[in-house]
Coordinates of N, CA and C in Angstrom, one line a residue:
R1 N 14.6 -23.6 18.3 CA 14.1 -22.3 18.4 C 13.3 -22.3 19.8
A2 N 12.7 -21.0 20.0 CA 12.0 -20.8 21.3 C 10.6 -21.4 21.3
N3 N 10.1 -21.7 22.5 CA 8.8 -22.2 22.6 C 7.7 -21.2 22.3
W4 N 6.6 -21.7 21.8 CA 5.5 -20.6 21.5 C 4.8 -20.3 22.8
P5 N 4.4 -19.1 22.8 CA 3.4 -18.8 24.1 C 2.2 -19.7 24.1
P6 N 1.9 -20.2 25.3 CA 0.7 -21.1 25.2 C -0.6 -20.6 24.7
W7 N -0.9 -19.3 24.7 CA -2.1 -18.9 24.0 C -2.1 -18.8 22.5
I8 N -0.9 -19.0 21.9 CA -0.8 -19.1 20.4 C -0.1 -20.4 20.0
A9 N 0.0 -21.5 20.9 CA 0.7 -22.6 20.4 C -0.1 -23.2 19.4
P10 N 0.7 -23.9 18.5 CA 0.1 -24.7 17.4 C -1.0 -25.7 17.9
G11 N -2.1 -25.6 17.2 CA -3.3 -26.4 17.5 C -4.2 -25.9 18.5
T12 N -4.0 -24.7 19.3 CA -4.7 -24.2 20.3 C -5.8 -23.3 19.5
M13 N -6.9 -23.0 20.3 CA -7.9 -22.1 19.7 C -7.4 -20.8 19.4
G14 N -6.4 -20.2 20.2 CA -5.9 -18.9 20.0 C -5.0 -19.0 18.7
A15 N -4.3 -20.0 18.4 CA -3.7 -20.1 17.0 C -4.6 -20.1 15.9
K16 N -5.7 -20.7 16.1 CA -6.7 -21.0 15.0 C -7.3 -19.6 14.8
L17 N -7.7 -18.8 15.8 CA -8.2 -17.5 15.7 C -7.3 -16.5 15.0
L18 N -6.0 -16.6 15.5 CA -5.0 -15.8 14.8 C -4.9 -16.1 13.5
Q19 N -4.9 -17.3 13.1 CA -4.7 -17.7 11.7 C -6.0 -17.3 10.8
A20 N -7.2 -17.3 11.3 CA -8.3 -16.9 10.7 C -8.3 -15.5 10.5
R21 N -7.9 -14.7 11.4 CA -7.7 -13.2 11.3 C -6.7 -12.8 10.3
A22 N -5.7 -13.6 10.3 CA -4.5 -13.2 9.3 C -5.0 -13.5 7.9
A23 N -5.8 -14.6 7.7 CA -6.4 -14.9 6.4 C -7.3 -13.8 6.0
S24 N -8.1 -13.4 6.9 CA -9.0 -12.3 6.6 C -8.4 -11.0 6.2
L25 N -7.4 -10.6 6.9 CA -6.6 -9.4 6.6 C -5.8 -9.5 5.3
L26 N -5.3 -10.8 4.9 CA -4.7 -11.0 3.6 C -5.7 -10.7 2.4
K27 N -6.8 -11.4 2.7 CA -7.9 -11.1 1.7 C -8.3 -9.6 1.5
E28 N -8.3 -9.0 2.5 CA -8.8 -7.5 2.5 C -7.7 -6.8 1.8
H29 N -6.3 -7.1 2.3 CA -5.2 -6.4 1.6 C -5.2 -6.7 0.2
A30 N -5.4 -7.8 -0.3 CA -5.4 -8.2 -1.7 C -6.5 -7.5 -2.4
M31 N -7.7 -7.2 -1.8 CA -8.7 -6.2 -2.5 C -8.2 -4.9 -2.6
T32 N -7.4 -4.4 -1.6 CA -6.9 -3.0 -1.7 C -5.8 -2.8 -2.8
I33 N -5.0 -3.8 -3.0 CA -4.2 -3.9 -4.1 C -4.7 -3.9 -5.6
N34 N -6.0 -4.6 -5.6 CA -6.7 -4.6 -6.8 C -7.3 -3.2 -7.2
R35 N -7.4 -2.3 -6.1 CA -7.9 -1.0 -6.5 C -6.7 -0.1 -6.3
F36 N -5.7 -0.2 -7.2 CA -4.2 0.2 -7.0 C -4.3 1.7 -6.8
R37 N -5.0 2.5 -7.6 CA -4.9 4.0 -7.4 C -5.7 4.5 -6.6
S38 N -6.6 3.8 -5.9 CA -7.5 4.4 -5.1 C -6.9 4.6 -3.5
P39 N -7.3 5.7 -2.9 CA -6.8 5.9 -1.5 C -7.6 5.0 -0.5
N40 N -8.8 4.5 -1.0 CA -9.6 3.6 -0.2 C -10.0 4.2 1.1
M41 N -10.4 5.5 1.1 CA -10.8 6.2 2.2 C -12.3 6.4 2.1
P42 N -13.0 6.2 3.3 CA -14.5 6.5 3.4 C -14.9 7.8 3.3
W43 N -13.9 8.9 3.4 CA -14.2 10.2 3.5 C -13.7 11.0 2.2
E44 N -14.4 12.0 1.8 CA -14.0 12.9 0.8 C -13.1 14.0 1.1
G45 N -12.3 14.2 0.1 CA -11.5 15.5 0.0 C -10.6 15.6 1.3
S46 N -10.7 16.9 1.7 CA -9.7 17.3 2.8 C -10.2 16.5 4.2
A47 N -11.3 16.0 4.3 CA -11.7 15.2 5.5 C -10.9 14.2 5.9
C48 N -10.0 13.6 4.8 CA -9.2 12.5 5.2 C -7.8 12.9 5.4
R49 N -7.4 14.1 5.1 CA -6.1 14.7 5.2 C -5.8 14.9 6.7
S50 N -4.8 14.2 7.2 CA -4.3 14.6 8.4 C -2.7 14.6 8.5
P51 N -2.1 15.7 9.0 CA -0.7 15.7 9.0 C -0.1 14.6 9.9
A52 N -0.7 14.4 10.9 CA -0.3 13.3 11.9 C -0.2 12.0 11.2
A53 N -1.4 11.6 10.6 CA -1.4 10.2 10.0 C -0.6 10.2 8.8
G54 N -0.5 11.2 7.9 CA 0.2 11.3 6.6 C 1.7 11.4 6.8
L55 N 2.0 12.4 7.6 CA 3.4 12.7 7.6 C 4.3 11.8 8.7
S56 N 3.5 11.1 9.6 CA 4.1 10.1 10.4 C 4.8 9.0 9.7
G57 N 4.5 8.7 8.3 CA 5.0 7.8 7.5 C 6.6 8.1 7.3
A58 N 7.0 9.4 7.8 CA 8.5 9.8 7.7 C 9.2 8.8 8.8
C59 N 8.4 8.3 9.8 CA 9.1 7.4 10.8 C 9.9 6.1 10.1
Y60 N 9.3 5.7 8.9 CA 9.9 4.7 8.2 C 11.3 5.1 7.7
A61 N 11.7 6.2 7.8 CA 13.1 6.7 7.4 C 14.0 6.4 8.6
L62 N 13.5 6.2 9.7 CA 14.3 6.0 10.9 C 15.5 4.8 10.7
P63 N 15.1 3.7 10.1 CA 16.1 2.7 10.0 C 17.3 3.0 9.1
A64 N 17.1 4.2 8.2 CA 18.2 4.4 7.3 C 19.3 5.1 8.4
L65 N 18.9 5.5 9.4 CA 20.0 6.1 10.5 C 20.9 5.0 11.0
V66 N 20.4 3.7 11.1 CA 21.2 2.8 11.7 C 21.7 1.7 10.6
A67 N 21.3 1.8 9.3 CA 21.5 0.9 8.4 C 22.8 1.0 7.7
P68 N 23.5 -0.2 7.4 CA 24.9 0.1 6.7 C 24.7 0.3 5.3
G69 N 25.7 0.6 4.7 CA 25.8 0.9 3.1 C 24.8 1.9 2.6
V70 N 24.5 1.7 1.3 CA 23.7 2.6 0.5 C 22.3 2.0 0.3
L71 N 22.3 0.6 0.0 CA 21.1 0.1 -0.5 C 20.0 0.0 0.7
E72 N 20.5 -0.5 1.8 CA 19.5 -0.5 2.9 C 18.9 0.8 3.5
P73 N 19.8 1.8 3.5 CA 19.1 3.1 3.8 C 18.2 3.6 2.6
A74 N 18.6 3.3 1.5 CA 17.6 3.8 0.2 C 16.4 2.9 0.2
L75 N 16.3 1.8 0.9 CA 15.1 1.0 0.9 C 14.1 1.8 1.9
W76 N 14.6 2.2 3.0 CA 13.9 2.7 4.0 C 13.5 4.2 3.6
L77 N 14.4 5.0 3.0 CA 13.9 6.4 2.6 C 12.8 6.2 1.5
T78 N 12.9 5.2 0.7 CA 11.8 4.9 -0.3 C 10.5 4.6 0.3
T79 N 10.5 3.8 1.4 CA 9.3 3.4 2.1 C 8.7 4.8 2.7
A80 N 9.6 5.6 3.4 CA 9.1 6.8 4.0 C 8.5 7.8 3.1
F81 N 9.3 7.8 1.9 CA 8.7 8.8 0.8 C 7.2 8.2 0.3
L82 N 7.2 7.1 0.0 CA 5.8 6.5 -0.6 C 4.8 6.6 0.3
S83 N 5.1 6.4 1.7 CA 4.1 6.4 2.8 C 3.5 7.9 2.7
C84 N 4.4 8.9 2.8 CA 4.1 10.3 3.0 C 3.3 10.7 1.6
M85 N 3.8 10.3 0.5 CA 3.1 10.8 -0.6 C 1.7 10.1 -0.8
A86 N 1.5 8.9 -0.3 CA 0.3 8.3 -0.4 C -0.7 8.8 0.7
D87 N -0.2 8.9 1.9 CA -1.0 9.2 3.1 C -1.3 10.6 3.5
Y88 N -0.4 11.4 2.8 CA -0.7 12.9 3.0 C -0.9 13.7 1.7
V89 N 0.1 13.7 0.8 CA 0.0 14.5 -0.4 C -1.1 14.1 -1.3
H90 N -1.4 12.8 -1.5 CA -2.4 12.3 -2.4 C -3.5 11.6 -1.7
I91 N -3.7 11.7 -0.4 CA -4.8 11.0 0.3 C -6.1 11.3 -0.1
S92 N -6.4 12.5 -0.6 CA -7.8 12.8 -1.1 C -8.2 12.5 -2.5
H93 N -7.3 11.9 -3.2 CA -7.7 11.6 -4.5 C -6.9 10.4 -5.1
D94 N -7.4 9.8 -6.3 CA -6.6 8.7 -6.9 C -5.3 9.0 -7.2
S95 N -4.3 8.1 -7.0 CA -3.0 8.4 -7.4 C -2.2 7.0 -7.4
A96 N -1.2 6.8 -8.3 CA -0.5 5.6 -8.4 C 0.4 5.5 -7.0
F97 N 0.5 6.5 -6.3 CA 1.3 6.4 -4.9 C 0.6 5.5 -4.0
H98 N -0.7 5.4 -4.0 CA -1.4 4.6 -3.1 C -1.1 3.1 -3.4
G99 N -1.1 2.7 -4.6 CA -0.8 1.3 -5.0 C 0.7 1.0 -4.7
L100 N 1.6 2.0 -5.1 CA 3.0 1.8 -4.9 C 3.2 1.6 -3.4
D101 N 2.6 2.5 -2.6 CA 2.9 2.3 -1.2 C 2.4 1.0 -0.7
R102 N 1.3 0.6 -1.1 CA 0.8 -0.7 -0.5 C 1.7 -1.8 -1.0
C103 N 2.0 -1.8 -2.2 CA 2.8 -3.0 -2.7 C 4.3 -2.9 -2.1
W104 N 4.9 -1.7 -2.1 CA 6.3 -1.6 -1.5 C 6.2 -2.0 -0.1
A105 N 5.2 -1.5 0.8 CA 5.1 -1.8 2.2 C 4.9 -3.3 2.4
T106 N 4.2 -3.9 1.5 CA 4.0 -5.4 1.7 C 5.3 -6.1 1.5
L107 N 6.1 -5.6 0.3 CA 7.4 -6.3 0.1 C 8.3 -6.1 1.2
M108 N 8.3 -4.8 1.8 CA 9.2 -4.5 2.9 C 8.9 -5.5 4.2
L109 N 7.6 -5.7 4.4 CA 7.0 -6.5 5.5 C 7.6 -7.9 5.3
L110 N 7.4 -8.5 4.2 CA 7.9 -9.8 3.8 C 9.4 -9.8 4.1
R111 N 10.1 -8.9 3.4 CA 11.6 -8.7 3.5 C 11.9 -8.9 5.0
C112 N 11.4 -8.0 5.8 CA 11.8 -8.0 7.3 C 11.5 -9.3 8.0
S113 N 10.3 -9.8 7.6 CA 9.8 -11.1 8.2 C 10.9 -12.1 8.0
L114 N 11.4 -12.2 6.7 CA 12.4 -13.2 6.4 C 13.8 -12.8 7.1
L115 N 14.3 -11.7 6.9 CA 15.6 -11.3 7.5 C 15.5 -11.4 9.0
F116 N 14.6 -10.8 9.6 CA 14.6 -11.0 11.0 C 14.3 -12.2 11.6
G117 N 13.4 -13.0 10.9 CA 13.1 -14.4 11.1 C 14.3 -15.2 11.2
A118 N 15.2 -15.0 10.1 CA 16.3 -15.9 9.9 C 17.4 -15.6 11.0
R119 N 17.5 -14.3 11.5 CA 18.6 -13.9 12.1 C 18.6 -13.3 13.5
L120 N 17.2 -13.2 14.0 CA 17.1 -12.5 15.3 C 16.1 -13.5 16.1
D121 N 16.1 -13.5 17.3 CA 15.4 -14.2 18.3 C 13.9 -14.2 18.0
P122 N 13.3 -15.3 17.9 CA 11.8 -15.3 17.6 C 11.0 -14.3 18.4
S123 N 11.4 -14.1 19.8 CA 10.7 -13.3 20.7 C 10.6 -11.9 20.0
F124 N 11.5 -11.5 19.2 CA 11.5 -10.1 18.6 C 10.2 -9.9 17.8
F125 N 9.5 -11.0 17.3 CA 8.2 -10.9 16.5 C 7.2 -10.5 17.5
L126 N 7.2 -10.7 18.7 CA 6.3 -10.0 19.6 C 6.1 -8.6 19.6
L127 N 7.3 -7.9 19.4 CA 7.2 -6.5 19.2 C 6.4 -6.1 18.0
A128 N 6.5 -6.8 16.9 CA 5.8 -6.5 15.7 C 4.2 -6.7 15.9
L129 N 3.7 -7.1 17.0 CA 2.3 -7.2 17.2 C 1.8 -5.9 17.6
V130 N 2.6 -4.9 18.0 CA 2.2 -3.5 18.2 C 1.7 -2.9 17.0
P131 N 2.7 -2.7 16.0 CA 2.3 -1.9 14.9 C 1.3 -2.8 14.1
L132 N 1.3 -4.0 14.1 CA 0.4 -4.8 13.2 C -1.1 -4.7 14.0
G133 N -1.2 -4.7 15.3 CA -2.4 -4.3 16.0 C -3.0 -2.9 15.7
C134 N -2.0 -1.9 15.5 CA -2.5 -0.5 15.2 C -2.9 -0.5 13.8
F135 N -2.3 -1.2 12.9 CA -2.8 -1.3 11.5 C -4.3 -1.9 11.4
V136 N -4.5 -3.0 12.1 CA -5.8 -3.6 12.2 C -6.7 -2.6 12.8
K137 N -6.4 -2.0 13.9 CA -7.3 -0.9 14.5 C -7.6 0.2 13.5
G138 N -6.7 0.6 12.8 CA -6.9 1.6 11.7 C -7.8 1.2 10.8
R139 N -7.7 0.0 10.2 CA -8.5 -0.5 9.2 C -10.0 -0.6 9.7
D140 N -10.1 -1.0 11.0 CA -11.5 -1.2 11.6 C -12.0 0.3 11.7
A141 N -11.2 1.3 12.1 CA -11.8 2.7 12.2 C -12.3 3.2 10.9
K142 N -11.6 2.7 9.8 CA -12.0 3.1 8.4 C -13.5 2.5 8.1
L143 N -13.7 1.2 8.5 CA -15.0 0.6 8.2 C -16.0 1.0 9.1
L144 N -15.8 1.8 10.3 CA -16.9 2.2 11.2 C -17.8 3.3 10.5
P145 N -17.5 4.2 9.8 CA -16.3 5.0 9.8 C -16.0 5.9 10.9
D146 N -14.8 5.9 11.4 CA -14.4 6.8 12.6 C -13.2 7.6 12.2
P147 N -13.2 8.7 11.6 CA -12.0 9.5 11.2 C -11.1 9.8 12.2
S148 N -11.4 10.1 13.4 CA -10.4 10.5 14.5 C -9.7 9.1 15.0
G149 N -10.6 8.0 15.0 CA -9.9 6.8 15.4 C -8.9 6.3 14.3
W150 N -9.2 6.5 12.9 CA -8.3 6.3 11.9 C -6.9 7.0 12.0
V151 N -7.1 8.3 12.4 CA -5.9 9.1 12.4 C -5.1 8.7 13.6
F152 N -5.8 8.4 14.7 CA -4.9 7.9 15.9 C -4.3 6.6 15.6
W153 N -5.0 5.6 15.1 CA -4.3 4.3 14.9 C -3.4 4.3 13.8
H154 N -3.6 5.0 12.7 CA -2.7 5.0 11.6 C -1.4 5.8 11.9
T155 N -1.6 6.8 12.7 CA -0.3 7.5 13.2 C 0.6 6.4 14.1
L156 N -0.2 5.9 15.0 CA 0.6 4.9 15.9 C 1.2 3.8 14.9
W157 N 0.5 3.2 14.0 CA 1.0 2.2 13.0 C 2.4 2.8 12.3
H158 N 2.3 4.0 11.9 CA 3.7 4.5 11.3 C 4.7 4.7 12.4
C159 N 4.3 5.3 13.6 CA 5.3 5.5 14.6 C 5.9 4.3 15.2
S160 N 5.0 3.4 15.6 CA 5.4 2.1 16.3 C 6.2 1.2 15.1
G161 N 5.7 1.1 14.0 CA 6.3 0.3 13.0 C 7.7 0.9 12.6
G162 N 7.8 2.2 12.6 CA 9.2 2.7 12.3 C 10.2 2.4 13.3
L163 N 9.7 2.6 14.6 CA 10.7 2.2 15.6 C 10.9 0.7 15.8
V164 N 9.9 -0.2 15.6 CA 10.4 -1.5 15.7 C 11.3 -2.0 14.6
V165 N 11.1 -1.5 13.4 CA 12.1 -1.9 12.3 C 13.3 -1.3 12.5
T166 N 13.4 -0.1 13.0 CA 14.7 0.5 13.3 C 15.4 -0.3 14.4
L167 N 14.8 -0.8 15.4 CA 15.3 -1.7 16.4 C 15.9 -3.0 15.7
G168 N 15.0 -3.5 14.7 CA 15.4 -4.8 14.1 C 16.6 -4.6 13.2
V169 N 16.5 -3.5 12.5 CA 17.8 -3.2 11.6 C 19.1 -2.9 12.5
W170 N 18.9 -2.2 13.6 CA 19.9 -2.0 14.3 C 20.6 -3.5 15.1
M171 N 19.6 -4.2 15.4 CA 20.0 -5.5 16.0 C 20.6 -6.5 14.9
L172 N 20.2 -6.3 13.7 CA 20.6 -7.1 12.6 C 22.0 -6.7 12.1
Y173 N 22.2 -5.4 12.1 CA 23.5 -4.9 11.5 C 24.5 -4.3 12.5
R174 N 24.1 -3.6 13.5 CA 24.9 -2.7 14.3 C 25.2 -3.4 15.5
A175 N 24.3 -4.0 16.2 CA 24.6 -4.5 17.5 C 25.7 -5.6 17.6
P176 N 25.8 -6.5 16.5 CA 26.9 -7.4 16.5 C 28.2 -6.8 16.2
A177 N 28.2 -5.7 15.4 CA 29.6 -5.1 15.2 C 29.9 -4.3 16.3
E178 N 29.0 -3.5 17.0 CA 29.4 -2.8 18.3 C 30.0 -3.8 19.4
A179 N 29.2 -4.9 19.4 CA 29.6 -5.7 20.6 C 31.0 -6.4 20.3
A180 N 31.1 -6.8 19.0 CA 32.5 -7.3 18.6 C 33.6 -6.4 18.9
A181 N 33.3 -5.0 18.5 CA 34.3 -4.0 18.6 C 34.7 -3.8 20.2
S182 N 33.7 -4.0 21.1 CA 34.0 -3.8 22.4 C 34.3 -5.0 23.2
G183 N 34.3 -6.2 22.6 CA 34.7 -7.4 23.1 C 33.7 -8.2 23.8
L184 N 32.5 -7.7 23.6 CA 31.3 -8.4 24.2 C 30.8 -9.5 23.3
H185 N 30.0 -10.4 23.7 CA 29.4 -11.5 22.9 C 27.9 -11.3 23.0
I186 N 27.3 -11.2 21.8 CA 25.8 -11.1 21.7 C 25.4 -12.4 21.1
G187 N 24.3 -13.0 21.7 CA 23.6 -14.3 21.0 C 24.0 -15.3 21.7

């Protein structure tokens, strides 16, 4: 496989800091799953509703446009539906959609990590740092609390995440088929 960038190579301070931050985020994420029905928003009522942050979850439907078959598109349409329901329709009150969205998103993240990790070049994961960074910044904005910061970062989380997984799904399923059909060799 490819070499690690020097700033996160195993055993370096960068790798240890990255590992500590990941452990902290996993612990925080486990706490949000424990509060299954809660929107986990520090603001009340309509103060937390944003069309940009909530409806941008529809970006997770983009992979359905390049995914083959019926099951793969259905997974992405479900992801987009749950995101919009949790982050826009039910953002201001308790709802099962919040827990369903968090659990489904976690499963899809793990699924993509396994699929992409097994079949795509490891450098593809550098792209995943963009949406993951937006996710972290959005969480930080909620803790401050900074509503406009949360809207900005959460919207970017949805948009960049939707684009990255669309590219990954295309590379996984469509790029090899299109290359083979045109006589090109990929990989």
